[in-house]
Short mmCIF file of C-alpha atoms in Angstrom, two decimals:
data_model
loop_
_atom_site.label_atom_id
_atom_site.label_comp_id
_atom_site.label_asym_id
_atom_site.label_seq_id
_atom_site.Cartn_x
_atom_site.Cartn_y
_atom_site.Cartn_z
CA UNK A 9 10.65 7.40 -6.81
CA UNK A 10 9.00 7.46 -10.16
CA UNK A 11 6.52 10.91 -10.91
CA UNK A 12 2.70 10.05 -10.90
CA UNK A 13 0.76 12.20 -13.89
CA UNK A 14 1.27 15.97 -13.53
CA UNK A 15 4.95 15.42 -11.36
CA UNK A 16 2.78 13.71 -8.49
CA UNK A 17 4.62 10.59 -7.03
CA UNK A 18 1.75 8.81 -6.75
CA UNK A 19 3.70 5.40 -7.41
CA UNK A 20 6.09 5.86 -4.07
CA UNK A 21 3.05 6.54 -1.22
CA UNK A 22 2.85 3.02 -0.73
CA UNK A 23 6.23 2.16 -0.66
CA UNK A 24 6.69 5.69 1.78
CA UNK A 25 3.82 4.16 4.18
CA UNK A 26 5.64 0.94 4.20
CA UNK A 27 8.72 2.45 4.76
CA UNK A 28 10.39 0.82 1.99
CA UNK A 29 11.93 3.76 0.23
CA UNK A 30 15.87 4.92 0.46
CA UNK A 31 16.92 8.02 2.59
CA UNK A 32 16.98 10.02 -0.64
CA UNK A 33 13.83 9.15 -2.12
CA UNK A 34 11.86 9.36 0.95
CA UNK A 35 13.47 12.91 1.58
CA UNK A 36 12.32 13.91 -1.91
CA UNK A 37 8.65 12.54 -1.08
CA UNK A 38 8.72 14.19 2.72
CA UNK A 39 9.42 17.58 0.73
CA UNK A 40 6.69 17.13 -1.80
CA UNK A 41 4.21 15.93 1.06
CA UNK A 42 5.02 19.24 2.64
CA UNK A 43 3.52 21.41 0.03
CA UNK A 44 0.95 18.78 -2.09
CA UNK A 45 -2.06 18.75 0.24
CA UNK A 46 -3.88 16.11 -2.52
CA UNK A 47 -0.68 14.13 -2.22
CA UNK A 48 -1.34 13.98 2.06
CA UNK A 49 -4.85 13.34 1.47
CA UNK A 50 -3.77 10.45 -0.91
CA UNK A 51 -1.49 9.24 1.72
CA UNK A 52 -3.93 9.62 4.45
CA UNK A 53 -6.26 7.12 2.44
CA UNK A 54 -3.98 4.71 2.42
CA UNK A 55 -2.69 4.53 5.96
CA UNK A 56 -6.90 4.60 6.88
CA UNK A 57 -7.16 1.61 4.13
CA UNK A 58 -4.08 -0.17 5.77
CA UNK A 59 -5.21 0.26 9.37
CA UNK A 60 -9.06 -0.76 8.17
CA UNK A 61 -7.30 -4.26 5.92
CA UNK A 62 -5.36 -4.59 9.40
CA UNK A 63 -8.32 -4.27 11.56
CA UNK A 64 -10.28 -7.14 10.01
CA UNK A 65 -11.03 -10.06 11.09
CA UNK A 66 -9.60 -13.15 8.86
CA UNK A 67 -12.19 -15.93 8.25
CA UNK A 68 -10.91 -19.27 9.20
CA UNK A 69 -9.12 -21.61 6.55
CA UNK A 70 -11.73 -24.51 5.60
CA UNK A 71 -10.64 -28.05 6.43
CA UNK A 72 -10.72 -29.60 3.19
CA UNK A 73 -8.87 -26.61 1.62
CA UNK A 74 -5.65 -28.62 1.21
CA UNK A 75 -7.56 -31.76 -0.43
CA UNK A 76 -9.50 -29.22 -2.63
CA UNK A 77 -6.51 -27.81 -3.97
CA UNK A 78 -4.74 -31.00 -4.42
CA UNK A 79 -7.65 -32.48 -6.41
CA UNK A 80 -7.71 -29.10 -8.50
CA UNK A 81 -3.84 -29.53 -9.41
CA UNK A 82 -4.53 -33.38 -10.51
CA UNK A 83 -7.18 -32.50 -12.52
CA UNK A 84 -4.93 -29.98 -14.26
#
């Protein structure tokens, strides 16, 4: 877990909300979280942004996507 500016780990809240850091990292950030209330609120925005990215609604794929792209790679 890398420090953020001013000994912050800003860097690890998304890999702590994704539950992608080691025991001893995510130990370190559980005890920081504990006493950094702008860390929580930071953390707190991103499980809101997660649930809101989670919650919405994905617009169907067009039909001619596929040809699209093919004729985009040919003319490259």
């Amino acid at each position: 877990m890398s420090d953020g500016s001013n000994g912050h780990p800003r860097d690890g809240l998304s890999e702590y909300l994704d539950d992608q850091l080691g025991v001893e990292e995510r130990t370190a950030m559980d005890r920081h979280l504990a006493s950094c209330e702008d860390c929580r609120a930071e953390l707190d925005a991103l499980r809101r942004l997660a649930r809101a990215i989670g919650d919405a609604e994905v617009p169907p794929i067009p039909s001619d996507l596929a040809a699209r792209i093919g004729r985009s790679l040919d003319a490259a």
